[in-house]
Coordinates of C-alpha atoms in Angstrom, one line a residue:
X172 CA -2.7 -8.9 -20.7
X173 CA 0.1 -8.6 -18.2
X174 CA 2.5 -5.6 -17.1
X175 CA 5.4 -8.5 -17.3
X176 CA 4.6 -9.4 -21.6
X177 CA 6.2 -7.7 -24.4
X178 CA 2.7 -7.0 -26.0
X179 CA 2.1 -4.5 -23.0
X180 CA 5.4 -3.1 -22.7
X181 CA 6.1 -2.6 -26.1
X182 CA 2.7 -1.8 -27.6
X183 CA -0.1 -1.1 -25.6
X184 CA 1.6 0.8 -22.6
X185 CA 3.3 3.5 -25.5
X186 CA 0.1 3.8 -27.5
X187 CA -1.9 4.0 -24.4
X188 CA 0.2 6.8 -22.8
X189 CA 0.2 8.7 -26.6
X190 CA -3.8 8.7 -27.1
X191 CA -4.1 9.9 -23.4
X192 CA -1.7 12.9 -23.3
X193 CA -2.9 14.2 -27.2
X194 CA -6.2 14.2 -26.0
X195 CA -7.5 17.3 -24.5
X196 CA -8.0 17.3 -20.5
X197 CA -11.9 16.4 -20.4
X198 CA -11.5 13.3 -22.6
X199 CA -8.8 11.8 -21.2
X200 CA -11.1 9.9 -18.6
X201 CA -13.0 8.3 -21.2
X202 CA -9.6 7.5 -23.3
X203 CA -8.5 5.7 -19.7
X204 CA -12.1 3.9 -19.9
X205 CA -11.5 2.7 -23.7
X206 CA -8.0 1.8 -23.3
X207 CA -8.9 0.1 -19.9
X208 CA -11.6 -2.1 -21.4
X209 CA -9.2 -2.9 -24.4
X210 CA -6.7 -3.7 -21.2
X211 CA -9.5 -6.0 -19.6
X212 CA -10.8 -7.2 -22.9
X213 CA -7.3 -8.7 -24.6
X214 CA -7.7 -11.8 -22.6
X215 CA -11.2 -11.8 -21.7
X216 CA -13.7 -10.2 -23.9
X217 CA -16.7 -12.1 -22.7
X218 CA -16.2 -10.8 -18.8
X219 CA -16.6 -7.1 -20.3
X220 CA -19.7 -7.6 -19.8
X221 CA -19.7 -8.7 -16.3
X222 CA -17.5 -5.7 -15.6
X223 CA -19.8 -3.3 -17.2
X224 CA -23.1 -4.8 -15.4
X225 CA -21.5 -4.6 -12.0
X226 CA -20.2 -0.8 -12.7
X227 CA -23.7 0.4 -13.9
X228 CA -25.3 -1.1 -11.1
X229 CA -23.3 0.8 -8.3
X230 CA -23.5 3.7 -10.8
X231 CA -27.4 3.6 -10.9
X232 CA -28.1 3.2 -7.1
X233 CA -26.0 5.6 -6.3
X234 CA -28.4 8.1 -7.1
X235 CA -31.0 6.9 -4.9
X236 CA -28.5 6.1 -1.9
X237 CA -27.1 10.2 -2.3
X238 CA -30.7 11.0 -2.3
X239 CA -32.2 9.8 -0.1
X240 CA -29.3 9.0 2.7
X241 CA -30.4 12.2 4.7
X242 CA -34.0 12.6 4.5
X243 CA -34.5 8.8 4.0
X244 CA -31.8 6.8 5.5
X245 CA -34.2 3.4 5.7
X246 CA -34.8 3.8 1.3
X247 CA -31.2 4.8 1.4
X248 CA -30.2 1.4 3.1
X249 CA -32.1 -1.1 0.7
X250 CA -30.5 0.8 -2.3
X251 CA -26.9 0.3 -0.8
X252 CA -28.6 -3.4 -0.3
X253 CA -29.5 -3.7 -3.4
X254 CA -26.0 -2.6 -5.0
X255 CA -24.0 -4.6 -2.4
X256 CA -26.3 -7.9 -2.8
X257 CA -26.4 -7.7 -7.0
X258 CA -22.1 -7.3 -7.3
X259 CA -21.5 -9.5 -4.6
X260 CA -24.2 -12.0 -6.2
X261 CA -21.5 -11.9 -9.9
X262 CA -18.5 -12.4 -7.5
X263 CA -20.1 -15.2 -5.5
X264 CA -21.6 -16.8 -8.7
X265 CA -18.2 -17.0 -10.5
X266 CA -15.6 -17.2 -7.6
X267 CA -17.5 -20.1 -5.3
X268 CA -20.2 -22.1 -7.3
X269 CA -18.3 -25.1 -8.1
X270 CA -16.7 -24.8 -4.7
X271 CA -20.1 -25.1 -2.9
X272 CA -21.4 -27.8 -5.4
X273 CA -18.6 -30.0 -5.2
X274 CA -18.5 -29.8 -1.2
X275 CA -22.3 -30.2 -1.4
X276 CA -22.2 -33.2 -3.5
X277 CA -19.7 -34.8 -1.0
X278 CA -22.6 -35.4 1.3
X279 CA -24.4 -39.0 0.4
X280 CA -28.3 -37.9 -0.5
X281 CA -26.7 -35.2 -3.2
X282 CA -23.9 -37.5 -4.7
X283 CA -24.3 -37.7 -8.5
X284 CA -27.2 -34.8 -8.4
X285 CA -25.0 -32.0 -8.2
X286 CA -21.9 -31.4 -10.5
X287 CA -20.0 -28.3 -11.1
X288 CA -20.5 -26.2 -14.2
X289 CA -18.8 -27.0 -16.9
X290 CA -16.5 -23.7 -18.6
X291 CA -16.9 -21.9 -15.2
X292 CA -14.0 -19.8 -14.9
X293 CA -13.3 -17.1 -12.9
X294 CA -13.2 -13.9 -14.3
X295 CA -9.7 -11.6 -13.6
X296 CA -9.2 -9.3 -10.5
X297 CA -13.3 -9.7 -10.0
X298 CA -12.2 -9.8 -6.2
X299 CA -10.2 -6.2 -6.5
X300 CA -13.2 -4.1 -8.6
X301 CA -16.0 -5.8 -6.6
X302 CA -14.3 -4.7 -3.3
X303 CA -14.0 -1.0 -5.1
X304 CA -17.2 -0.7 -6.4
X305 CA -18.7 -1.8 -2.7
X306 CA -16.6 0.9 -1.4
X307 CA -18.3 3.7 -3.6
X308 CA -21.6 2.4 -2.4
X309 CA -21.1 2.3 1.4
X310 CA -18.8 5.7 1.3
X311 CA -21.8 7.5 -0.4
X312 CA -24.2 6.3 1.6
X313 CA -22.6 7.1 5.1
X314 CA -21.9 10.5 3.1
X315 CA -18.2 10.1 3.1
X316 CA -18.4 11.2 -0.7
X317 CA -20.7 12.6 -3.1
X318 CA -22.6 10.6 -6.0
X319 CA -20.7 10.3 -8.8
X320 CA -22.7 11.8 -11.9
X321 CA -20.6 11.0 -15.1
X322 CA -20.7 7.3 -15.6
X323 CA -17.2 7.4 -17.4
X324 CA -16.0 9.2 -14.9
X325 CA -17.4 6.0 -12.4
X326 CA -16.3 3.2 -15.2
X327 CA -13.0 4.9 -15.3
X328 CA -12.2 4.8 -11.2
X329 CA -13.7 1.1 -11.4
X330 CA -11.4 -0.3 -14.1
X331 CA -8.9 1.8 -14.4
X332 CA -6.0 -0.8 -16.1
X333 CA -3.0 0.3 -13.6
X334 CA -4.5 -1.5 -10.6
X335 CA -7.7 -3.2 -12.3
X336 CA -5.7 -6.5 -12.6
X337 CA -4.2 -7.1 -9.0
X338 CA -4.9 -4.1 -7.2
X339 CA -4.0 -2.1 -5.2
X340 CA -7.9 -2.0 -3.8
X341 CA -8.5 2.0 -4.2
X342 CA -10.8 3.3 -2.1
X343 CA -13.4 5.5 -4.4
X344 CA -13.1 9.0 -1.9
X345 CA -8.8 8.4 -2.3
X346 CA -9.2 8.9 -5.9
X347 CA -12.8 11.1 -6.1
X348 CA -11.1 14.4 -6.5
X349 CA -8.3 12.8 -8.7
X350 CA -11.1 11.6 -11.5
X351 CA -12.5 15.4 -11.9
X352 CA -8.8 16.7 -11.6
X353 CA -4.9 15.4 -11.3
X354 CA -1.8 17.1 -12.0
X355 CA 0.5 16.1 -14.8
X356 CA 3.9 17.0 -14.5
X357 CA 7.6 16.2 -16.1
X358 CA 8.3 15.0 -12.5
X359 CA 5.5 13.5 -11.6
X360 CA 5.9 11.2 -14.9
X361 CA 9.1 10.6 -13.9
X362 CA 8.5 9.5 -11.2
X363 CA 5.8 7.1 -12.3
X364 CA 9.1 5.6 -14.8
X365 CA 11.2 4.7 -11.8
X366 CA 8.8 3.3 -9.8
X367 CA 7.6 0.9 -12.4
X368 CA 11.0 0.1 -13.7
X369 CA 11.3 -0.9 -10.1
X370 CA 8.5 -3.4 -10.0
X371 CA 9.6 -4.8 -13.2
X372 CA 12.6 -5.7 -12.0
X373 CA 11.5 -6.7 -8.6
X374 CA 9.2 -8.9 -10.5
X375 CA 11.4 -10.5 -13.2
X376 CA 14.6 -10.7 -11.7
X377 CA 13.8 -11.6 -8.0
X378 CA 10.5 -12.8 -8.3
X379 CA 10.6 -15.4 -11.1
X380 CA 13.9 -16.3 -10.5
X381 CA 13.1 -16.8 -6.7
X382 CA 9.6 -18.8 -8.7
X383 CA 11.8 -21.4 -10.4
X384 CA 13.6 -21.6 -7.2
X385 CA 10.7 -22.8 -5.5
X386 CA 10.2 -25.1 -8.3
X387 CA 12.9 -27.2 -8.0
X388 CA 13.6 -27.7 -4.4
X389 CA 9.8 -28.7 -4.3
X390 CA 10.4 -31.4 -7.2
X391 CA 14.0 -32.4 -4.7
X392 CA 11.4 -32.3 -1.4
X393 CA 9.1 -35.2 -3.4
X394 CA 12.1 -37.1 -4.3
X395 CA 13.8 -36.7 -0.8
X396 CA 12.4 -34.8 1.9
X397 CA 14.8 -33.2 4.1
X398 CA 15.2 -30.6 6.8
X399 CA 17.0 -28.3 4.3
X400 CA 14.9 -28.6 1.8
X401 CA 11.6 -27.6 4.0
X402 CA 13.4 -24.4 5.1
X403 CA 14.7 -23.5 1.5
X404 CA 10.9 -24.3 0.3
X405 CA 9.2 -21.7 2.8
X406 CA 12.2 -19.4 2.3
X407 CA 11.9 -19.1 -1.1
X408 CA 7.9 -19.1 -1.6
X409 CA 8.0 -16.3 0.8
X410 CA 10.3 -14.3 -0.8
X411 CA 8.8 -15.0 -4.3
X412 CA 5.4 -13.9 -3.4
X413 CA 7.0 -10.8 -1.6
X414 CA 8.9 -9.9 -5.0
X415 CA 5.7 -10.7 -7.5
X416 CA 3.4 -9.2 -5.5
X417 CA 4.8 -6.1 -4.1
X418 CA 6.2 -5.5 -7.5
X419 CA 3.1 -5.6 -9.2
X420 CA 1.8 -3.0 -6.8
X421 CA 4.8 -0.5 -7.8
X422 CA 4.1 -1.0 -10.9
X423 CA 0.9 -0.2 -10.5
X424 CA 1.8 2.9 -8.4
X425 CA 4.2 3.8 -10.9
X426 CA 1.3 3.8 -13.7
X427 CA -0.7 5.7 -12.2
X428 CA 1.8 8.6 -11.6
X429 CA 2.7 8.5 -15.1
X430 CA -1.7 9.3 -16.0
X431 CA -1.8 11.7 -13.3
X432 CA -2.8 9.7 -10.4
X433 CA -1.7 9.3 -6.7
X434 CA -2.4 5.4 -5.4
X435 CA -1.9 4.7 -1.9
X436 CA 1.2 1.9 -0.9
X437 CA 0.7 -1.5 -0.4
X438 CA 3.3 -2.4 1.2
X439 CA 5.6 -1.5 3.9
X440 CA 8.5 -4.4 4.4
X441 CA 6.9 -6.5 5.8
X442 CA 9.1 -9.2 6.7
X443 CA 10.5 -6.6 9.3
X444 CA 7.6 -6.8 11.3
X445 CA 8.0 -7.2 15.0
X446 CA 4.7 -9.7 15.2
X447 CA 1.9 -10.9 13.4
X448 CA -0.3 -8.1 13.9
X449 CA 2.6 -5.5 13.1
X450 CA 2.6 -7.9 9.7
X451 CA -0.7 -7.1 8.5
X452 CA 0.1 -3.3 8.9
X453 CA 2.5 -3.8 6.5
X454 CA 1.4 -6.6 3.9
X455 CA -1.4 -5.9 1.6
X456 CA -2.3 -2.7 3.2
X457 CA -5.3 -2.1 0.8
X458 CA -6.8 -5.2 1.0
X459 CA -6.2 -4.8 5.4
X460 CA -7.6 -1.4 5.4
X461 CA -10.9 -2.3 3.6
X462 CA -11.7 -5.2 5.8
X463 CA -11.1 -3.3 9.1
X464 CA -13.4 -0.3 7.7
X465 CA -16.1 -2.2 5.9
X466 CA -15.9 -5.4 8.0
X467 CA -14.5 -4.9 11.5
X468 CA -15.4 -1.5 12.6
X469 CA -19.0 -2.4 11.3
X470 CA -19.3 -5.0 13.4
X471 CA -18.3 -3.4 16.2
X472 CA -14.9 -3.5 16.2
X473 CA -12.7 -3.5 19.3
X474 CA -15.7 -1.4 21.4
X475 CA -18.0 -4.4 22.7
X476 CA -15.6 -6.4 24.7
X477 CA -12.9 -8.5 24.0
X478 CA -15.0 -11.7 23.1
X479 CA -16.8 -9.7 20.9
X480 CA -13.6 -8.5 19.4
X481 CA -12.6 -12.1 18.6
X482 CA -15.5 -12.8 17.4
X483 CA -15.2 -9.7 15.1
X484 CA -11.8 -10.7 14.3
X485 CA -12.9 -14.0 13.6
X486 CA -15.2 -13.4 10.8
X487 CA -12.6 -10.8 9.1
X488 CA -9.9 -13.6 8.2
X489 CA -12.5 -16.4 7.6
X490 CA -13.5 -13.7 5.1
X491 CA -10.0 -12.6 3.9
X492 CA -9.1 -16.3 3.4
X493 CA -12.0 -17.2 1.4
X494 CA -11.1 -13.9 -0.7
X495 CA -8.2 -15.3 -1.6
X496 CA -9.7 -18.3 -3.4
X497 CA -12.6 -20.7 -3.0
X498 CA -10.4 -23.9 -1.7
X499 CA -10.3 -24.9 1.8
X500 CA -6.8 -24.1 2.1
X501 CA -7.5 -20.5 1.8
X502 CA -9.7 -20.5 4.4
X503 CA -7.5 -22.6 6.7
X504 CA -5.0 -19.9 6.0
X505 CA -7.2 -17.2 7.0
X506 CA -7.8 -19.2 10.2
X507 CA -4.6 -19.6 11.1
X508 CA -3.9 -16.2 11.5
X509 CA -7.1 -15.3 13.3
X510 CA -5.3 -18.3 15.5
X511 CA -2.4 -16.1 15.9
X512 CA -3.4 -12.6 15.6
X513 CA -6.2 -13.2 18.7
X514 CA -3.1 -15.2 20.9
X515 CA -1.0 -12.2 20.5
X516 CA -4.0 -9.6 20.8
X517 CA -4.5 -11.5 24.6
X518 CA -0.9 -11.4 26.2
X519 CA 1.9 -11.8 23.0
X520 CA 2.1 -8.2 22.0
X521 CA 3.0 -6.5 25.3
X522 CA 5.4 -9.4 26.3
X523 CA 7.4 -9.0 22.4
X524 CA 8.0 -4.9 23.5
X525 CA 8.8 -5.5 27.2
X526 CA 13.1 -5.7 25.8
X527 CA 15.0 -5.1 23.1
X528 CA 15.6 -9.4 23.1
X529 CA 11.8 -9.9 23.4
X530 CA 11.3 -7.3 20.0
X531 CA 14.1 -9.8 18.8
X532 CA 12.2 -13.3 18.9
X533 CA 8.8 -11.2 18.1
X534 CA 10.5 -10.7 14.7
X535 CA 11.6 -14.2 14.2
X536 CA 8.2 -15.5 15.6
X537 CA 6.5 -13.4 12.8
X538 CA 8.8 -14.9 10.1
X539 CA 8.4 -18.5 10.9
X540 CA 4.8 -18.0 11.2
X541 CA 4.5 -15.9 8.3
X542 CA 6.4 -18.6 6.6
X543 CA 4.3 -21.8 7.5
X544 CA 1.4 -19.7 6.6
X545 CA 2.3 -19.2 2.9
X546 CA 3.0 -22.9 2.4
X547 CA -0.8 -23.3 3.8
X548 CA -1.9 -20.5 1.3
X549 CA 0.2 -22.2 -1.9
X550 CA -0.7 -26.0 -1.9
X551 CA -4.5 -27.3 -2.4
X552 CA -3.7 -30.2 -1.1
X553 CA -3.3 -29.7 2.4
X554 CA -0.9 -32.6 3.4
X555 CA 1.8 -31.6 1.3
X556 CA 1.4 -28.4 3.3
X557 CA 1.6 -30.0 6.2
X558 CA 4.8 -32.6 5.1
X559 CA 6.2 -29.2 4.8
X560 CA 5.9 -27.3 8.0
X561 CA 6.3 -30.7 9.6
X562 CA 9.4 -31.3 7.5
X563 CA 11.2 -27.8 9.3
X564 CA 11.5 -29.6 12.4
X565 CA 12.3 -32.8 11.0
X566 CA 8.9 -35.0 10.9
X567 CA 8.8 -37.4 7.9
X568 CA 12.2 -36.4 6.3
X569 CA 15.0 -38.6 5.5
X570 CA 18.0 -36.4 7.2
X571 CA 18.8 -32.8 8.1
X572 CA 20.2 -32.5 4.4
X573 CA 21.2 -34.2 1.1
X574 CA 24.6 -33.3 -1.0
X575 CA 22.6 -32.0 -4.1
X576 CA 20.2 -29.6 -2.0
X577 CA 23.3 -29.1 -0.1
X578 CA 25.2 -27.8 -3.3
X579 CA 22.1 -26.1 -4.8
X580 CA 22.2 -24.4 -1.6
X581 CA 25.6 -22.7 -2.1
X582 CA 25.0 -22.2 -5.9
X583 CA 22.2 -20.1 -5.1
X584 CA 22.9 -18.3 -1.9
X585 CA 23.7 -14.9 -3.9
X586 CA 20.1 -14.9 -5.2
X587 CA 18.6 -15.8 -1.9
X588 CA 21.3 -12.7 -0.5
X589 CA 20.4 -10.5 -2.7
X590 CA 16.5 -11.0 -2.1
X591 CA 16.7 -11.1 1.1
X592 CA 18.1 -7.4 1.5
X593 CA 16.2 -6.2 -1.0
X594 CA 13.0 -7.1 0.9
X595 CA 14.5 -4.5 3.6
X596 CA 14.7 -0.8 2.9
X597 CA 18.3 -0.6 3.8
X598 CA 19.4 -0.7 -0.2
X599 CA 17.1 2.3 -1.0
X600 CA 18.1 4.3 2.3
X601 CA 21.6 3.7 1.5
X602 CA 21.3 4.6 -2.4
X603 CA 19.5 8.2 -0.9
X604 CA 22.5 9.2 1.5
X605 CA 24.9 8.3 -1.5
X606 CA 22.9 10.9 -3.4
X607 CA 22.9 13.7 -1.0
X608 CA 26.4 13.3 -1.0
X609 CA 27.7 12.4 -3.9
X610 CA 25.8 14.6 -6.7
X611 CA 27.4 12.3 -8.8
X612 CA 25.6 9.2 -7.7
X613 CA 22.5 11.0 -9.1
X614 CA 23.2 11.1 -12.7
X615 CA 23.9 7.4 -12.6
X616 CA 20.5 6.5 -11.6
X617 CA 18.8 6.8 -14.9
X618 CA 21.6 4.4 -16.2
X619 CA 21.2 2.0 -13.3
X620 CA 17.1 1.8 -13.7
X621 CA 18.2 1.4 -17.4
X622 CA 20.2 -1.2 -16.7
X623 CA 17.9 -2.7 -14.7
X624 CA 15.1 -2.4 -17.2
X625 CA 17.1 -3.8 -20.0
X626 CA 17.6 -6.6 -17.5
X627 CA 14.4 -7.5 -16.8
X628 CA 13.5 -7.2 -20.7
X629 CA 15.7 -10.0 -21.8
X630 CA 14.2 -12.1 -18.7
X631 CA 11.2 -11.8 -20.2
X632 CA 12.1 -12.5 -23.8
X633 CA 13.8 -15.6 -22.6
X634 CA 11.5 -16.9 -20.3
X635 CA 7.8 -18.4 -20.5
X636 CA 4.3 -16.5 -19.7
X637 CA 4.7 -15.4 -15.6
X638 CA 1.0 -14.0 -14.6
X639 CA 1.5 -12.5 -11.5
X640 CA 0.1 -14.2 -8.5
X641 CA -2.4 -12.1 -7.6
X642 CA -3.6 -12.2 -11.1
X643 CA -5.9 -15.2 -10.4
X644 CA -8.1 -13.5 -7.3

């Protein structure tokens, strides 16, 4: 099940919200467990199970790792080893099996031995609870937090439906407190309202339409390859996998407020970031943040020397590539911006803030990159990748542009507007000054996020199944 389906939106999300608030405050954490599993359960029922294994593992040794962390850090360690190795054994049996047997079975003496498993399939947003679930293990035993006795309680943080799909990756000590107690509040719900309604629309408006978009000038880019086209291709990915992915996250964000809980953002514009590096402050934040605490600053971080550092650094984004999906591309992309991250980390960064002109090409450095770098992340097959990025500056087209993408071009430049200044915050900045002064302005936001939502609903009527793009990691 998906935020973006009529099935969610019109059935599960009202009954869901009705059996939580009618049931008195200590059950409601094991109404969010129920309804969650019903959540997971609607498309997958036979990866419950998986689910359920994983949670009551990291449940389980969590006793011993609170116990004995203190008196016996070394018994303390194999439990957290232990928990770490048996959940990270379920995502690395699912997520990368076939992908290590069929590049295994490439090499001549295991040719025709090995062959992927047949009905294999990944179960959803594996990647987001394993990552949460690891972070409950490692917080308690460094004694960041304390064990976690009620096992709904536990089950409840772990798949809790809001963000169990696509994320955001919650850290278990962000929400510890919030599991024992949250506020609930007129505002506070809301709140939750506007910011899903938000995300919805991000989603269905901008994102699929930006999606089909994509679609076309990549069927126009077999037929006839042009300069143009390349550009409009990277343009429009990028601003499709902003719009689906960011607007899952407020909708996620916005769910949460609406059952009581406070999630952390996601993301902060990132296509106004002044450099790589400034970029992954700003994209994915959750996902950022757990690497540089459970990866990074484990390894040692930026405190043994700056080889070490790249060498740190290095094994973070082959690891974040590899997260993304078990297909060389992935990992290519993950190289790529080690590549660029450990170029600026050297001498970029403090050339891009030397002048107000150098802040200038920092910003379109980080675009074009950024940019190139999704077309890696999108397309398996790495030479149509590759015709595209090479295409931008004219290798293997046919011209600079053809009088069909030419005219598509014009025909669609008040989506591609539109997007492209709603990916900045100016809209929402400007939206708040018309509010302080114009009381006015206020009463016609209900109407507008109305608006919007009924929008959005007839997009989805209309259109076909859109999973959101995360949905699949």
């Amino acid at each position: 099940m998906v935020f973006s389906s009529t099935i969610f939106l019109f059935g599960f999300l009202p009954l869901s919200l009705l059996i939580y608030y009618i049931m008195p405050l200590k059950g409601r954490n094991l109404a969010l467990f129920l309804l969650s599993m019903i959540f997971y359960g609607f498309g997958e029922p036979t990866y419950i199970a998986v689910m359920l294994f994983s949670i009551t593992v990291a449940y389980l040794t969590g006793f011993p790792i609170g116990k004995y962390r203190v008196s016996h850090p070394q018994k303390a360690k194999v439990w957290l080893a232990i928990s770490l190795c048996l959940n990270l054994a379920m995502l690395l049996f699912f997520k990368y099996t076939n992908f290590f047997i069929e590049n295994l079975a490439l090499i001549p003496p295991l040719a025709g031995v090995l062959e992927p498993i047949e009905g294999l399939t990944l179960p959803i947003g594996i990647s987001f609870y394993t990552f949460q679930i690891m972070s409950y293990s490692i917080d308690l035993y460094r004694g960041d937090t304390d064990t976690q006795r009620n096992y709904i309680a536990f089950g409840t943080y772990v798949s809790l439906f809001p963000q169990l799909i696509a994320g955001p990756i919650v850290r278990y000590r962000d929400v510890n407190d919030q599991l024992g107690s949250r506020t609930h509040s007129v505002d506070k719900f809301a709140s939750g309202v506007r910011r899903f309604t938000v995300g919805f629309a991000k989603k269905l408006l901008l994102g699929d339409s930006l999606a089909a978009l994509y679609a076309y000038f990549g069927t126009a880019a077999e037929a006839e390859p042009t300069v143009l086209t390349s550009w409009l291709l990277v343009l429009t990915y990028t601003l499709h996998i902003y719009f689906d992915f960011s607007g899952y996250s407020d909708m996620a964000i916005g769910l949460g407020r609406m059952l009581g809980f406070e999630f952390l953002e996601n993301f902060n514009y990132p296509y106004l970031a002044s450099s790589i590096t400034d970029f992954w402050r700003r994209w994915h934040i959750s996902l950022s943040s757990w690497f540089r605490e459970y990866v990074y600053i484990p390894l040692g971080g930026n405190r043994k020397g700056l080889l070490r550092q790249f060498i740190n650094m290095g094994v973070v984004w082959f690891l974040t590539g590899f997260w993304h999906g078990s297909a060389w591309n992935f990992i290519l992309w993950g190289v790529f911006y080690f590549v660029i991250l450990a170029i600026e980390k050297a001498f970029l960064l403090k050339w891009f803030n030397r002048s107000p002109v150098t802040k200038v090409l920092g910003h379109i450095w980080a675009l074009v990159l950024v940019g190139m770098g999704w077309m890696i992340f999108d397309h398996g097959d790495l030479s149509e990748a590759f015709a595209i990025i090479g295409g931008m500056f004219g290798l293997g087209t046919v011209g600079f542009a053809s009088p069909v993408i030419g005219y598509e071009l014009l025909r669609t430049i008040p989506l591609l507007a539109v997007s492209v200044i709603a990916a900045t915050p100016y809209p929402a900045r400007l939206f708040e000054r018309l509010k302080d002064k114009h009381p006015a302005v206020a009463i016609c936001e209900p109407l507008l996020l109305g608006l919007a939502l009924l929008l959005s609903i007839a997009y989805m009527v209309s259109g076909t199944f859109s999973p959101f793009l995360y949905y699949i990691f």
